[in-house]
Short mmCIF file of C-alpha atoms in Angstrom, two decimals:
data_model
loop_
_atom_site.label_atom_id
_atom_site.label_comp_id
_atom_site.label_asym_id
_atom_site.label_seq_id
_atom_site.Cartn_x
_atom_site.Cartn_y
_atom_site.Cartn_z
CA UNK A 1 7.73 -122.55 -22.28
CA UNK A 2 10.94 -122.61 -24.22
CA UNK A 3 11.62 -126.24 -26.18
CA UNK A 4 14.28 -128.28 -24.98
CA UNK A 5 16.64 -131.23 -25.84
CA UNK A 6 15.85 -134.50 -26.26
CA UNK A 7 17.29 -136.70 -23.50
CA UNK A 8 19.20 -139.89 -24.47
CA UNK A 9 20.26 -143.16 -22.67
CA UNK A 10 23.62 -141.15 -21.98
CA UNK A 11 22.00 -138.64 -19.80
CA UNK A 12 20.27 -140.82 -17.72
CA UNK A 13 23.94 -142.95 -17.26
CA UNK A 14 25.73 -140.14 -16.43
CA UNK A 15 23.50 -138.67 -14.09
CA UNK A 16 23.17 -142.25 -12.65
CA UNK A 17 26.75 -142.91 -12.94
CA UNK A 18 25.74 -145.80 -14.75
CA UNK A 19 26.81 -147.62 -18.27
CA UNK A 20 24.63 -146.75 -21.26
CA UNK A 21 24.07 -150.76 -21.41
CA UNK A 22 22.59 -150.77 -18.23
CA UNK A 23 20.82 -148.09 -18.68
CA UNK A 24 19.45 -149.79 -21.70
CA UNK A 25 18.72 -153.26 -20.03
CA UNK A 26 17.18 -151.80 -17.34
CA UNK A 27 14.13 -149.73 -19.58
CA UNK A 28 13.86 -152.67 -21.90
CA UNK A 29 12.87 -155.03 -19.24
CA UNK A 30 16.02 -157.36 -19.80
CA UNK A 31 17.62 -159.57 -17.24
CA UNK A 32 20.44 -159.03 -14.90
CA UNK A 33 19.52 -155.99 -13.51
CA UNK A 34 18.50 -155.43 -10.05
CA UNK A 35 15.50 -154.34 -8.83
CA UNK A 36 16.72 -151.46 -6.92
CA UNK A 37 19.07 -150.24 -9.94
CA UNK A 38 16.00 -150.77 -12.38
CA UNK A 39 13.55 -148.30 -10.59
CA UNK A 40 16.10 -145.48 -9.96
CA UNK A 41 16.51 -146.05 -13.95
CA UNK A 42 12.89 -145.65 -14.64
CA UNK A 43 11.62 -143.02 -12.13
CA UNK A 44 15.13 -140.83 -13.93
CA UNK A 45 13.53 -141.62 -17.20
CA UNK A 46 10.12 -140.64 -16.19
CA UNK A 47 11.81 -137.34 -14.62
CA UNK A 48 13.60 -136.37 -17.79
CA UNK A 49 10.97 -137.14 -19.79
CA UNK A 50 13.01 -139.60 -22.03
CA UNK A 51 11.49 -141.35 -24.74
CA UNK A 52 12.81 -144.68 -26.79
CA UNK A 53 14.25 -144.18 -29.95
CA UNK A 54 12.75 -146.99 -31.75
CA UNK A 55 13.82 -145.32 -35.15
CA UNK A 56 17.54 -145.20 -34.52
CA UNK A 57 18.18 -148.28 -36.08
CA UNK A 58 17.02 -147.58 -39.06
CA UNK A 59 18.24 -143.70 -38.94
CA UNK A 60 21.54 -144.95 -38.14
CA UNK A 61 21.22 -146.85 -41.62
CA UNK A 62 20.64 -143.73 -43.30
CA UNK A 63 17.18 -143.81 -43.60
CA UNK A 64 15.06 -140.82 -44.91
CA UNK A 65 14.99 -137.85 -42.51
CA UNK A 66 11.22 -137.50 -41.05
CA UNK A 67 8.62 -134.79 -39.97
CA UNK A 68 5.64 -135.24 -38.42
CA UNK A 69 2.32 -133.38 -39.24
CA UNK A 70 -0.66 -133.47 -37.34
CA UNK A 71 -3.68 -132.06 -39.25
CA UNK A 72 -7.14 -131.99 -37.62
CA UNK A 73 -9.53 -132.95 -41.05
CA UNK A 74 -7.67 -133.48 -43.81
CA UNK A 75 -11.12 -133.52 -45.85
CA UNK A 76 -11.02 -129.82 -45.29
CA UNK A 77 -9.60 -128.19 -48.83
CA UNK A 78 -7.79 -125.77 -47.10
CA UNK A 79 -5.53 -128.36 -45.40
CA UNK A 80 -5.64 -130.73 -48.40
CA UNK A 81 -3.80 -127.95 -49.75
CA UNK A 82 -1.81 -127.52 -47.12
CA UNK A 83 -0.50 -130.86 -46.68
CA UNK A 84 0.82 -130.19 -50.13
CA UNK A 85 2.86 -127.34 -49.65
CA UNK A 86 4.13 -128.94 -46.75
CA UNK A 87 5.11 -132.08 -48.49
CA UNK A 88 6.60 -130.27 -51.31
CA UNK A 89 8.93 -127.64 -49.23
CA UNK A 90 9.52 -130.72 -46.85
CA UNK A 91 10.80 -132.83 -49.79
CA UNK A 92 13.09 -130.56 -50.94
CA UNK A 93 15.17 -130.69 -47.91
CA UNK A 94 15.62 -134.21 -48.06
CA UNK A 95 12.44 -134.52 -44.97
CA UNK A 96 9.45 -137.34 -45.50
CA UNK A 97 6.33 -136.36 -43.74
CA UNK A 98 4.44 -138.84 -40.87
CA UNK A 99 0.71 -137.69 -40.76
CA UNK A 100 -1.22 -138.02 -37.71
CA UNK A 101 -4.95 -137.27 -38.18
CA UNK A 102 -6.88 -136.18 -34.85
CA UNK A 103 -10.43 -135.98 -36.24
CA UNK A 104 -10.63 -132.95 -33.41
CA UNK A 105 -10.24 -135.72 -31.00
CA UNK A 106 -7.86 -134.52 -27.59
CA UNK A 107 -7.92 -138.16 -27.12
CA UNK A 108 -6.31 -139.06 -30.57
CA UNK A 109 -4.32 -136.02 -30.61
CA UNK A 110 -2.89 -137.07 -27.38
CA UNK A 111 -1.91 -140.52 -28.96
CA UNK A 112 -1.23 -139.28 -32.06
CA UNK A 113 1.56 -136.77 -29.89
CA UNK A 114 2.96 -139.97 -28.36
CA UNK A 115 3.56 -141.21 -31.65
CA UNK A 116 5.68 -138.67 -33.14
CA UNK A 117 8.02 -139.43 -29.85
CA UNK A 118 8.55 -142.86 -30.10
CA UNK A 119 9.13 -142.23 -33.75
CA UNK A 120 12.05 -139.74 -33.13
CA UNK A 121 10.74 -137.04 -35.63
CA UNK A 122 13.00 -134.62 -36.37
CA UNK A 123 10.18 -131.87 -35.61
CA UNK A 124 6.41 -131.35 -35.93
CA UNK A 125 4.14 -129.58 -37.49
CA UNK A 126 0.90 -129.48 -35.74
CA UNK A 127 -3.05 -128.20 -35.85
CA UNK A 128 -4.03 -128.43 -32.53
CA UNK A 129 -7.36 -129.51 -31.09
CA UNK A 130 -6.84 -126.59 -29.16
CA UNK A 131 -8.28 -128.17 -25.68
CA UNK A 132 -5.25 -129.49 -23.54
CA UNK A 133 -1.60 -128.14 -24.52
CA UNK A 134 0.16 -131.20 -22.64
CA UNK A 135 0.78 -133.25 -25.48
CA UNK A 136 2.70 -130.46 -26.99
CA UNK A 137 4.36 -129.40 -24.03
CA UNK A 138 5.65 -132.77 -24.13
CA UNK A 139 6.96 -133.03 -27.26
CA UNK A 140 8.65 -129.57 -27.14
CA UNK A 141 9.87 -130.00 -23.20
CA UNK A 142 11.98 -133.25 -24.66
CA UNK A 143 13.86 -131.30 -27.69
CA UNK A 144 11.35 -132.03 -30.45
CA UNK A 145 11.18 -128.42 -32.03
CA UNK A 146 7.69 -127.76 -33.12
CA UNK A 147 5.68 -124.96 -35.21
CA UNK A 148 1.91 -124.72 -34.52
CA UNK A 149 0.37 -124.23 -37.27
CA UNK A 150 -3.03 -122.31 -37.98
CA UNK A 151 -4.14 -122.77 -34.85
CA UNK A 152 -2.24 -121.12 -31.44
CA UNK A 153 -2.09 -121.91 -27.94
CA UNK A 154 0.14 -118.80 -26.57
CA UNK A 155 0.74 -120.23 -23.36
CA UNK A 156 3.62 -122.74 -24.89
CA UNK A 157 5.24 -119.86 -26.42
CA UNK A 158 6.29 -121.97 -29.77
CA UNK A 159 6.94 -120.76 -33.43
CA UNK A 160 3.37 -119.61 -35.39
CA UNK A 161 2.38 -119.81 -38.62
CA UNK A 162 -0.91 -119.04 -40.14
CA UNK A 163 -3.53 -116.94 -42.23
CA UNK A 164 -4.91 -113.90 -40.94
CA UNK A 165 -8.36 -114.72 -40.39
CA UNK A 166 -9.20 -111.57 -38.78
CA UNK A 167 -8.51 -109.67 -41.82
CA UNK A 168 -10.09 -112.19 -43.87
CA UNK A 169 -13.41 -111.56 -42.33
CA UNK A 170 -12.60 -107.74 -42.25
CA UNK A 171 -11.95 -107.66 -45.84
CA UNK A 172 -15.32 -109.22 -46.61
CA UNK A 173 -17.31 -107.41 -44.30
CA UNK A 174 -16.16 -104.23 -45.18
CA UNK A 175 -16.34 -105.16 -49.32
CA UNK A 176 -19.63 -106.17 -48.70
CA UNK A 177 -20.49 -102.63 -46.80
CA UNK A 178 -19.05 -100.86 -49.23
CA UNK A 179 -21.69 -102.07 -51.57
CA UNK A 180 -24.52 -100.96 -49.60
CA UNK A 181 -24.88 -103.72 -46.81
CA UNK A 182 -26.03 -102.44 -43.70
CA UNK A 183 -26.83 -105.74 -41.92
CA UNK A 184 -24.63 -108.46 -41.96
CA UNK A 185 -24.96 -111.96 -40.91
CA UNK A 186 -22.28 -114.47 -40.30
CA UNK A 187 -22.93 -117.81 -40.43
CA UNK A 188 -20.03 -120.18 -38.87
CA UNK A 189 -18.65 -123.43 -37.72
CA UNK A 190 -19.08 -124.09 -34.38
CA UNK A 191 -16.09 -124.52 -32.93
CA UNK A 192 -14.28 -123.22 -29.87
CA UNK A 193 -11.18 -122.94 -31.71
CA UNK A 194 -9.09 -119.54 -32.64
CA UNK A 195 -9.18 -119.55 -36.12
CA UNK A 196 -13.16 -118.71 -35.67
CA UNK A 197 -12.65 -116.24 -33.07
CA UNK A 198 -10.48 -114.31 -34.75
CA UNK A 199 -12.75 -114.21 -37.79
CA UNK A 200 -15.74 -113.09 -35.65
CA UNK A 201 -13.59 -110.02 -34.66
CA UNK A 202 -12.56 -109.11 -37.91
CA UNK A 203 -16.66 -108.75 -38.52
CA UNK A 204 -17.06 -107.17 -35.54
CA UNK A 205 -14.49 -104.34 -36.42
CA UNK A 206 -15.44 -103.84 -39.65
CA UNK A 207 -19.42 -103.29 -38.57
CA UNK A 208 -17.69 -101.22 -35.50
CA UNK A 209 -15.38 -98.99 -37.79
CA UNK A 210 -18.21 -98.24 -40.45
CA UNK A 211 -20.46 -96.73 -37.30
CA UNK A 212 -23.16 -100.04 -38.02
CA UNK A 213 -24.68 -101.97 -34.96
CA UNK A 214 -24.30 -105.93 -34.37
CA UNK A 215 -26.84 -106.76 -32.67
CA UNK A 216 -27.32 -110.17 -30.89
CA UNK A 217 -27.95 -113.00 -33.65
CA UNK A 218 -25.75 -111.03 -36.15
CA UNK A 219 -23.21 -114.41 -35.30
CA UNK A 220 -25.06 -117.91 -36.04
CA UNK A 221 -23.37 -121.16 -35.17
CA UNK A 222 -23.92 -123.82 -38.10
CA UNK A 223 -23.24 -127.47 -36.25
CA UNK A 224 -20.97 -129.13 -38.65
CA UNK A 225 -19.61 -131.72 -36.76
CA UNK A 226 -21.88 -132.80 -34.33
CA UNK A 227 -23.33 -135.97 -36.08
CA UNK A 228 -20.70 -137.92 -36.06
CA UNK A 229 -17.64 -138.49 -34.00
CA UNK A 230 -15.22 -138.40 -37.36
CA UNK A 231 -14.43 -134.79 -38.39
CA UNK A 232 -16.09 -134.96 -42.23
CA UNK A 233 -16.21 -132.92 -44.32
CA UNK A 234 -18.32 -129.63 -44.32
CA UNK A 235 -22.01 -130.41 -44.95
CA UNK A 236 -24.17 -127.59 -46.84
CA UNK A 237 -26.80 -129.40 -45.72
CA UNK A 238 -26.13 -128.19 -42.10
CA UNK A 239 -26.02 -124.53 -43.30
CA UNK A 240 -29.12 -124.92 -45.46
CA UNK A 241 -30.86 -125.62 -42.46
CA UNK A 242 -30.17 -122.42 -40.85
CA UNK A 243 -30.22 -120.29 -43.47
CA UNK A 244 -34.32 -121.45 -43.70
CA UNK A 245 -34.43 -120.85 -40.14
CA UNK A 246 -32.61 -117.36 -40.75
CA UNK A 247 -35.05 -116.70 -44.21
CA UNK A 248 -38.00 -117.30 -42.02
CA UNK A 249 -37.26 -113.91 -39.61
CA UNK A 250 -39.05 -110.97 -40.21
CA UNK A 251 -36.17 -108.90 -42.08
CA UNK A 252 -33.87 -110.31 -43.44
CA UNK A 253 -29.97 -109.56 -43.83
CA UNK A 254 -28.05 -107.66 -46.90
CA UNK A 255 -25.13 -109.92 -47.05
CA UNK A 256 -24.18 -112.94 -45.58
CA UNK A 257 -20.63 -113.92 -44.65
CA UNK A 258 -20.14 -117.62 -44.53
CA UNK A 259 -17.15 -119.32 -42.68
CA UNK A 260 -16.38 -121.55 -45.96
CA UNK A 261 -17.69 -121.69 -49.50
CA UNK A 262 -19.40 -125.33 -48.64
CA UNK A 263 -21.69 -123.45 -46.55
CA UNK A 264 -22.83 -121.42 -50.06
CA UNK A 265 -24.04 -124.22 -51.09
CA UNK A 266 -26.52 -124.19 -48.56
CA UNK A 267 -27.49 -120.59 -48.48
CA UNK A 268 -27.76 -120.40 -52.21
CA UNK A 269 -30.35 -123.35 -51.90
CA UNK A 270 -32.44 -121.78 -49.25
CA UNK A 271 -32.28 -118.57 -51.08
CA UNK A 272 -33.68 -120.12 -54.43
CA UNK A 273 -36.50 -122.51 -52.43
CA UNK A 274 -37.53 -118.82 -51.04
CA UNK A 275 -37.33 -116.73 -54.53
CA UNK A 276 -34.78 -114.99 -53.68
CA UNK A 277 -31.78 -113.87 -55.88
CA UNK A 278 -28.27 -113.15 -55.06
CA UNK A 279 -26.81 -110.74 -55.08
CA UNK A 280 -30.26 -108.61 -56.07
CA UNK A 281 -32.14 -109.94 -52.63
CA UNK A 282 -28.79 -110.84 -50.37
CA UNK A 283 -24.96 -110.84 -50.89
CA UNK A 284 -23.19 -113.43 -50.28
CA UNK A 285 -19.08 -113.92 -49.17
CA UNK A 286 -17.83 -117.02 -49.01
CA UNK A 287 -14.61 -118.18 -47.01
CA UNK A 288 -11.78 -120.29 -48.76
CA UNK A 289 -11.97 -120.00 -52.66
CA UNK A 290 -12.98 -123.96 -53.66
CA UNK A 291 -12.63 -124.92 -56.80
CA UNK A 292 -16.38 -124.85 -56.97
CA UNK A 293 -16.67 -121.73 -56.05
CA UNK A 294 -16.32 -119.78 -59.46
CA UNK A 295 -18.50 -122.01 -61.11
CA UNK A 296 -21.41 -121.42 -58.89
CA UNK A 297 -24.62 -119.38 -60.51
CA UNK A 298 -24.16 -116.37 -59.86
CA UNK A 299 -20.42 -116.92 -59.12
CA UNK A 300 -19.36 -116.35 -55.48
CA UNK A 301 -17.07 -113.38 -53.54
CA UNK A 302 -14.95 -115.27 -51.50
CA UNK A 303 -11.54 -115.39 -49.22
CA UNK A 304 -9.01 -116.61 -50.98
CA UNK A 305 -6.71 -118.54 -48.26
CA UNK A 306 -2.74 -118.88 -48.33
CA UNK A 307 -2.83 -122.51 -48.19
CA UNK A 308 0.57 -123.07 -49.62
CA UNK A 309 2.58 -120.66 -48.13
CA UNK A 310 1.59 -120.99 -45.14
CA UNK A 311 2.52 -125.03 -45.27
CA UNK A 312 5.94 -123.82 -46.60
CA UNK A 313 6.64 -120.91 -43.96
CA UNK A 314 5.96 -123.48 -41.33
CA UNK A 315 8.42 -126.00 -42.90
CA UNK A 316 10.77 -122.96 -43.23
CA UNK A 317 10.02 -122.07 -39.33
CA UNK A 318 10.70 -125.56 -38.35
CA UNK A 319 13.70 -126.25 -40.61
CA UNK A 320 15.58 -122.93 -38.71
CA UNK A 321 14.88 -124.25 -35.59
CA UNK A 322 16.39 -127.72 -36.16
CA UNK A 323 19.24 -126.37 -37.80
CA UNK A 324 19.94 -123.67 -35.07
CA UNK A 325 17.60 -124.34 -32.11
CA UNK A 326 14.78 -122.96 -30.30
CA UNK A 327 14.67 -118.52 -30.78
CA UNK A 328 14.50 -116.55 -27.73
CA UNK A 329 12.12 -115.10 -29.34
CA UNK A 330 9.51 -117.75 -31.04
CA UNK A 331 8.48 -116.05 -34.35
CA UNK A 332 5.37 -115.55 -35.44
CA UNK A 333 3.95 -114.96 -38.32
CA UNK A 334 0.44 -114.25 -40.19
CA UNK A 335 0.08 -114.22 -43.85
CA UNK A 336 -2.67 -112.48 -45.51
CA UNK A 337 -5.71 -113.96 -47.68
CA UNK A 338 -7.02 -112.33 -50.65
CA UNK A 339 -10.31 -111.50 -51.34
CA UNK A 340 -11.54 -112.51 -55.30
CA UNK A 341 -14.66 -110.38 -56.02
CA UNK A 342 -17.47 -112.23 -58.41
CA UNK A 343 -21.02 -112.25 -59.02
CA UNK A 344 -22.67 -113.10 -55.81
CA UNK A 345 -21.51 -109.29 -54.33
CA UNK A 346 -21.73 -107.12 -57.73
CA UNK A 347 -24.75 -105.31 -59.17
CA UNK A 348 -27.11 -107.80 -61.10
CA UNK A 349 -27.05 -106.79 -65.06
CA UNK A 350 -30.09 -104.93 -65.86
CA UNK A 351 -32.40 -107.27 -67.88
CA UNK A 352 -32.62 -104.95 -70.77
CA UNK A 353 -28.56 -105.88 -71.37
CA UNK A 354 -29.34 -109.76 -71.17
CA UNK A 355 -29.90 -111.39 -74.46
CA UNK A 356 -31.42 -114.87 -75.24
CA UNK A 357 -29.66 -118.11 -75.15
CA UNK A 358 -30.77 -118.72 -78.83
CA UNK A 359 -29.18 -115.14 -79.77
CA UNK A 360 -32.58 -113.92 -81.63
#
């Protein structure tokens, strides 16, 4: 669906053959206007899908230009980070930022969409739940250019940014085979959402492409957010709990592949309650590059993601499409993570190289 433009009181007059004050009157519930005149107002409004302005005012007094940005968890680093690079590019052109938070809530999102209309944003950038697209539709159908971000829903057909998640997971599959994995366990967030799917594939075709099997339990869900309705942060203690259950099969994997580095945390605990060492016993890859994440013993192989340019493409994305309007062709665009090899996927130093602490 191609975005639109915004409608305005002078639409509806014209197409009414009314005056703009009437017009006016008649949606703000003011007196001296007819009944009759009042509902062919309304149902046109509801047809156009026109929304108040209720920041004109203020924009007409030369207030601060305004985008809106709808994150999902902003406890997630990843989008902490992101928020940043959005807020910096954003800044720069003389844009403030309006955050809506949706906690993964369609509900909220939904509101939260409503928002950013009656606020007259200049555009949105927006994570989306990824259940309905209607809020979204909405915003675009009425001339609010938007960029999703992260997160796609192809049927709108609007402007994409976001890391290449498949090739994340390909990357550290494949590293990981390369140093003599054979079975490979994912462990990730269970969520219905695209960002996960396409790291499952980039597994897949890595295992596929290096002639290995995946057989059925080689993907484990880890339930992150199911104890509370609030999005929260990402609990190790969640993926602690199945990595024992995982620790307790008969064989167990080479490497592990976990969906973010909090998830480590867990697995690293599990491994040392069960005597195992990594990378000697199990490698593990961790997804996201935390600032905890080099500092972990033994130091962890992880994805290192484009936070900040991505948050500064998608301003870029946006910013062309206010300036010029919507492309026949919505662009698209995936920018690729790095991987950062450490410890917790290279060969353990032979003890005969280690030397006490006390140097004797």
């Amino acid at each position: 669906m191609a975005q639109g433009r915004r409608h305005t009181l002078r639409d509806i007059a014209e197409t009414l053959n009314l005056s703009v004050n009437t017009v006016s009157r008649a949606l703000s519930g003011k007196d001296g206007i007819g009944d009759r005149t009042r509902a062919l107002v309304r149902a046109e409004a509801e047809r156009v899908g026109y929304v108040p302005n209720t920041l004109a005012r203020s924009l007409v007094l030369g207030s601060a230009m305004t985008l809106g940005l709808v994150i999902t968890n902003p406890s997630n680093p990843f989008y902490a980070q992101l928020i940043s690079g959005i807020e910096l590019r954003a800044r720069a052109h003389g844009y403030s930022l309006l955050l809506v938070v949706t906690d993964e809530s369609e509900e909220i999102e939904a509101r939260g969409a409503e928002s950013l209309l009656r606020s007259s944003v200049s555009g949105a950038i927006v994570v989306p739940v990824q259940g309905r697209a209607d809020p979204w539709r909405r915003l675009g159908g009425v001339g609010v250019p938007t960029v999703l971000l992260n997160r796609d829903l192809p049927e709108l057909g609007y402007p994409f940014v976001g890391t290449d998640n498949e090739l994340g997971a390909y990357q550290a599959t494949a590293h990981a085979i390369a140093r003599g994995a054979r079975s490979i366990v994912v462990l990730e967030e269970d969520l219905p959402i695209t960002t996960i799917a396409n790291r499952i594939a980039g597994f897949r075709r890595a295992m596929t492409e290096a002639g290995l099997p995946v057989p059925r339990g080689s993907v484990i869900s880890v339930p992150t957010r199911r104890l509370e309705e609030a999005a929260l942060p990402w609990q190790p203690e969640q993926a602690y709990r199945v990595a024992r259950r995982l620790l307790r099969r008969g064989t167990l994997p080479d490497a592990v592949v976990v969906g973010n580095d909090y998830f480590a945390l867990g697995l690293y605990r599990a491994l040392h309650e069960h005597g195992l060492k990594v990378p000697a016993d199990m490698m593990v890859i961790g997804f996201g590059d935390y600032p905890f994440s080099e500092f972990l013993q033994p130091s962890l192989t992880t994805v290192r993601l484009p936070a900040l340019e991505v948050g500064s493409t998608a301003v870029d994305l946006l910013l062309e499409q206010i300036a010029d309007g919507p492309a026949e062709e919505p662009r698209r665009q995936l920018i690729a993570p790095t991987l950062v090899t450490r410890d917790s996927t290279r060969p353990p130093i032979p003890e005969s190289r280690t030397r006490p602490l006390d140097g004797h």
